[in-house]
PDB file of C-alpha atoms in Angstrom:
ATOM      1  CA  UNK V   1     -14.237  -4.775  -7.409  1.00  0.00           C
ATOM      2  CA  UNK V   2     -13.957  -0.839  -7.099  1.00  0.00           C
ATOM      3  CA  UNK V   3     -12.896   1.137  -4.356  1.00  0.00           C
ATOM      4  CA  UNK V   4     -13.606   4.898  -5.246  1.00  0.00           C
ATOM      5  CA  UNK V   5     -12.165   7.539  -2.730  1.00  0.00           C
ATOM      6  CA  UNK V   6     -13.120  11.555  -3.110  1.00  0.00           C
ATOM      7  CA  UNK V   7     -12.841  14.125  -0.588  1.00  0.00           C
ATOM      8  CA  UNK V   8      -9.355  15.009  -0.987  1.00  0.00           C
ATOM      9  CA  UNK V   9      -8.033  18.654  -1.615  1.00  0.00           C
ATOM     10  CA  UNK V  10      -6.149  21.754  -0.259  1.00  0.00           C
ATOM     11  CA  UNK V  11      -6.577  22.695   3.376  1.00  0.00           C
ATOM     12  CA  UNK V  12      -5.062  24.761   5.949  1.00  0.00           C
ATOM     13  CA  UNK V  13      -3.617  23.558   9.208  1.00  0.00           C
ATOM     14  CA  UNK V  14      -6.152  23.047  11.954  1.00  0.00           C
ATOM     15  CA  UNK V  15      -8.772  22.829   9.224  1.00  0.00           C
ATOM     16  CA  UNK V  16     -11.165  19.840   8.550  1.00  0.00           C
ATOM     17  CA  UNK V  17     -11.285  17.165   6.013  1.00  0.00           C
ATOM     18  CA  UNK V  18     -13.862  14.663   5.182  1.00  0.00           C
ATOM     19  CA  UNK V  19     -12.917  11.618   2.614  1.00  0.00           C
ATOM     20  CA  UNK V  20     -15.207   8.683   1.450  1.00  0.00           C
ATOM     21  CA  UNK V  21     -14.868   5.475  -0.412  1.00  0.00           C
ATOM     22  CA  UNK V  22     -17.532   4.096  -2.507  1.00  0.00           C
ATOM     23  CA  UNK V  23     -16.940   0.096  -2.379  1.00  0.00           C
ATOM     24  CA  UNK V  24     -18.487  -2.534  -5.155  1.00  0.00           C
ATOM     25  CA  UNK V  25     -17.891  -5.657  -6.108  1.00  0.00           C
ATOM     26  CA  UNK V  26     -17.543  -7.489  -3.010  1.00  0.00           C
ATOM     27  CA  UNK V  27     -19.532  -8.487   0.482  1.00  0.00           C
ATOM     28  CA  UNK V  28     -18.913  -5.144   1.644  1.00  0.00           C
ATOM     29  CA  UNK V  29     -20.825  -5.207   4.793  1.00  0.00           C
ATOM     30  CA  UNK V  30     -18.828  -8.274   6.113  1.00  0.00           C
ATOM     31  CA  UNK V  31     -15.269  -6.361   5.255  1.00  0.00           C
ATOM     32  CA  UNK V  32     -13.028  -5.074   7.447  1.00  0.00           C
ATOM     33  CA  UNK V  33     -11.925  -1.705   5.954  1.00  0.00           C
ATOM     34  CA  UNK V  34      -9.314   0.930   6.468  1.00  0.00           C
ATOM     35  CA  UNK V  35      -7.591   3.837   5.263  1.00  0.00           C
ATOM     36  CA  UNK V  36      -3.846   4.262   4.251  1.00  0.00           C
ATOM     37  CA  UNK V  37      -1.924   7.020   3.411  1.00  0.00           C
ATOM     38  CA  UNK V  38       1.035   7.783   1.981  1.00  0.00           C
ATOM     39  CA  UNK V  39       3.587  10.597   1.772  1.00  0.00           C
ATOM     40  CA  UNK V  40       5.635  11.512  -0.799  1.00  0.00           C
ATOM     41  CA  UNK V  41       9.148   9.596  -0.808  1.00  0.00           C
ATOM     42  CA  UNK V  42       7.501   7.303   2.177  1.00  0.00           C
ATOM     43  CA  UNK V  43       5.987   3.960   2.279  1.00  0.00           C
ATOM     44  CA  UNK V  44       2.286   3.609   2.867  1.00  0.00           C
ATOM     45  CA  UNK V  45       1.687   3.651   6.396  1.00  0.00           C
ATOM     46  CA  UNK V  46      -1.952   3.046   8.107  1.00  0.00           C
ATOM     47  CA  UNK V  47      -4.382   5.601   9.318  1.00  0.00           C
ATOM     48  CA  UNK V  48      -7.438   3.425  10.620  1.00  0.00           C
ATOM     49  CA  UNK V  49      -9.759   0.684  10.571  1.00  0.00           C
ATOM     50  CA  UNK V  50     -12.798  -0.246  11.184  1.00  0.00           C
ATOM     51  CA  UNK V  51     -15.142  -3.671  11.657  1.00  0.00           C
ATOM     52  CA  UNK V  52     -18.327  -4.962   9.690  1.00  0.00           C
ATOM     53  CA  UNK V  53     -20.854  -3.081  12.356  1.00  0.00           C
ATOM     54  CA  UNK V  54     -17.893  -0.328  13.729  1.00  0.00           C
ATOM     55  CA  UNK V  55     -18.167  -1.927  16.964  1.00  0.00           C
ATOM     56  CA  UNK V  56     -14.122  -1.858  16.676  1.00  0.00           C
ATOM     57  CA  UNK V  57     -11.724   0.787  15.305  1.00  0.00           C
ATOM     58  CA  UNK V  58      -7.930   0.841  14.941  1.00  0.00           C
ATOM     59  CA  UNK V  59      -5.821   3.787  14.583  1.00  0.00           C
ATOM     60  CA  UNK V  60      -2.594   5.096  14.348  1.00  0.00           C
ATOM     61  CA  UNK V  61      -1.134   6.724  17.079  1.00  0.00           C
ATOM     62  CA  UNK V  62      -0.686  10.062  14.750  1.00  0.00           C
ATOM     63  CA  UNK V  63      -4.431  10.680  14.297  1.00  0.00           C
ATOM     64  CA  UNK V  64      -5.989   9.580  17.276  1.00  0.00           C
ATOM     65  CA  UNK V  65      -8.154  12.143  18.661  1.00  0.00           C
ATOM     66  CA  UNK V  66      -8.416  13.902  15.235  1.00  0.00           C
ATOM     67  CA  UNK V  67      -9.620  11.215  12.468  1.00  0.00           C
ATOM     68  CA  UNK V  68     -12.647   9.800  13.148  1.00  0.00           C
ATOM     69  CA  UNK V  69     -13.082   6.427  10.481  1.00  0.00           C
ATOM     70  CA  UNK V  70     -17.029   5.254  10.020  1.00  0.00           C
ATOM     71  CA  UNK V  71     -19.075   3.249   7.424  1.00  0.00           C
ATOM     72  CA  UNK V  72     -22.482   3.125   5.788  1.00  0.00           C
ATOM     73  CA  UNK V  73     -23.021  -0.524   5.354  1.00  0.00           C
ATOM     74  CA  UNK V  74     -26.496   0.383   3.481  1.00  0.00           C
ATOM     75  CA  UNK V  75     -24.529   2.766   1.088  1.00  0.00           C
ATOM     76  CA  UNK V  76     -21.175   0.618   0.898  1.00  0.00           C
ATOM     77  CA  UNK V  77     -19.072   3.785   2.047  1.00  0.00           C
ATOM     78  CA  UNK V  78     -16.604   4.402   4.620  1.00  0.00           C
ATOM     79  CA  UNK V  79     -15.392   7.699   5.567  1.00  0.00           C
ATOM     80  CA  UNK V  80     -12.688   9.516   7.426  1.00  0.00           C
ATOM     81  CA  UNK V  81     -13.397  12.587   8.729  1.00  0.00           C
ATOM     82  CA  UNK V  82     -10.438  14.556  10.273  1.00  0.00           C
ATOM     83  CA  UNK V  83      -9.909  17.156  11.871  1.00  0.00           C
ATOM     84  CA  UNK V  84      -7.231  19.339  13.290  1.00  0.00           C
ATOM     85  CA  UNK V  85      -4.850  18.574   9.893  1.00  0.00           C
ATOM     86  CA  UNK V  86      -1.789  19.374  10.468  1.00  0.00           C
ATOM     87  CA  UNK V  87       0.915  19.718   7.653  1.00  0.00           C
ATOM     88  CA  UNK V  88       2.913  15.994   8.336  1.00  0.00           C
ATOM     89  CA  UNK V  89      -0.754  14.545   7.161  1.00  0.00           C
ATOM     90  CA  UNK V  90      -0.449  15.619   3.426  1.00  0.00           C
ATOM     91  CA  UNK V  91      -0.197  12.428   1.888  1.00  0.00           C
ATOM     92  CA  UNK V  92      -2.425  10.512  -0.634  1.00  0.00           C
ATOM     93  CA  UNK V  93      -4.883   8.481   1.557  1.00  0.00           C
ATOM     94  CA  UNK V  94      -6.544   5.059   0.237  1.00  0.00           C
ATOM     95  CA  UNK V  95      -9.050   3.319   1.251  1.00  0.00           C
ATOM     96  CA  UNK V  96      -8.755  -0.590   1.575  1.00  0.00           C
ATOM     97  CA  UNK V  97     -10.591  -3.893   2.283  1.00  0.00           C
ATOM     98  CA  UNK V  98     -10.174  -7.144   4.174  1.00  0.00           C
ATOM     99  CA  UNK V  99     -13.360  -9.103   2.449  1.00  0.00           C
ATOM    100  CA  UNK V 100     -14.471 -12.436   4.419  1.00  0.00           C
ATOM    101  CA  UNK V 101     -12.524 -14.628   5.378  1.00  0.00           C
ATOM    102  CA  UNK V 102     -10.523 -11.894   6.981  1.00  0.00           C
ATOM    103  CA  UNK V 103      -7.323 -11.771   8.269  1.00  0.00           C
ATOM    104  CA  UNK V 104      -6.464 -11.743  12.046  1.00  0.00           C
ATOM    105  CA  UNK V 105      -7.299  -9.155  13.231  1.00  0.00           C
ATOM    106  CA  UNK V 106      -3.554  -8.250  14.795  1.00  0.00           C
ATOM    107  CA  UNK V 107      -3.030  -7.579  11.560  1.00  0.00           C
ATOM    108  CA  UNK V 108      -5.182  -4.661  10.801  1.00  0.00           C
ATOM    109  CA  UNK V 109      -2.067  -1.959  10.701  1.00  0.00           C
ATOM    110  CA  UNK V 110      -0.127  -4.235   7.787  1.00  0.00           C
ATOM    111  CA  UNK V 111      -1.169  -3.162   4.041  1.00  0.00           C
ATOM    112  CA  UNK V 112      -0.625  -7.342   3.294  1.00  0.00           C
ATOM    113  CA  UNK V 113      -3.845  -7.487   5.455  1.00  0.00           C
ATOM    114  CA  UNK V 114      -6.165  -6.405   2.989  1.00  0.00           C
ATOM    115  CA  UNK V 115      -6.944  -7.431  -0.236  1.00  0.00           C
ATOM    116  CA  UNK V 116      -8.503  -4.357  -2.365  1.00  0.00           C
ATOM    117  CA  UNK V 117      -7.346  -1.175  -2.565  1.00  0.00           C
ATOM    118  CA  UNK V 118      -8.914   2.416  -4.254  1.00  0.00           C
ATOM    119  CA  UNK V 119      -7.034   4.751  -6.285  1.00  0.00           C
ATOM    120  CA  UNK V 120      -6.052   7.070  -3.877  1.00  0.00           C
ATOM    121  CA  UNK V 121      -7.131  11.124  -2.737  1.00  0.00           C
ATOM    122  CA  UNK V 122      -4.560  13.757  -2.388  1.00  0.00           C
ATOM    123  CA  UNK V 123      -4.735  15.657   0.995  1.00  0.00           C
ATOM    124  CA  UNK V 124      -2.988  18.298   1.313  1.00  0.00           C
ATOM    125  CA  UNK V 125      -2.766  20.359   4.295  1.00  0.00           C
ATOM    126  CA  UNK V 126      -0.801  23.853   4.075  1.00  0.00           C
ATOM    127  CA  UNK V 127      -1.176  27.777   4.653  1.00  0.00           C
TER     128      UNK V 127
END
C-alpha cells in the first residue's frame, strides 16, 4: 500500500494551494479518503473527506468555503485544492484511507477511522 502526497510548498496568505495523493495497493475506488494535517507541537486534526463517487464530503469547520477535496477514481488520486491560505493552515497535510469494509461513517473526522496513511506535504503559508 502507498499513499504518495506532493503539492506542498511556500505560499503567501490569500494565495492558492493544490495537493494530491497518488494511492496503490488497495481497492482505491471503493475507499473513503481524507486529508489530515498537522501543526507543529499539535495533534493531527482533520481537514476533509470524501466518498467512493464524491457524492459526500466532510470538512472541518476551518476550511470550509476555501478547500475544496476531490478524487480521480481512474487515476487513484485525490486532491485538495485550497484556497484563501491563511497562516494558522501551515501544517504538514496527509492524505488517508478508509478501504472497504469502512468504518461508520460518523466517524470520518477521527484519524482511528482510517487505515493507511501517506508520508505527509509541508504547507506553509507566510509573507
Amino acid at each position: 500500500v502507498q499513499l504518495q502526497a506532493s503539492g506542498g510548498g511556500l505560499v503567501q496568505p490569500g494565495g492558492s494551494l493544490r495537493l494530491s495523493c497518488a494511492a496503490s495497493g488497495f481497492t482505491f475506488s471503493n475507499s473513503i479518503m481524507a486529508w489530515f494535517r498537522q501543526a507543529p507541537g499539535k495533534e493531527r486534526e482533520f481537514v476533509a473527506a470524501l466518498m467512493w463517487r464524491g457524492s459526500n464530503t466532510w470538512y472541518a469547520d476551518s476550511v470550509k468555503g476555501r478547500f475544496i477535496i476531490s478524487r480521480d477514481n481512474a487515476k487513484n488520486t485525490v486532491t485538495l485544492q485550497m484556497n484563501s491560505l491563511k497562516p494558522e493552515d501551515t501544517a504538514v497535510y496527509y492524505c488517508a484511507a478508509d478501504p472497504p469494509p469502512t468504518t461508520i461513517l460518523s466517524s470520518r473526522r477521527f484519524t482511528w477511522a482510517y487505515d493507511y496513511w501517506g508520508q505527509g506535504t509541508l504547507v506553509t503559508v507566510s509573507s
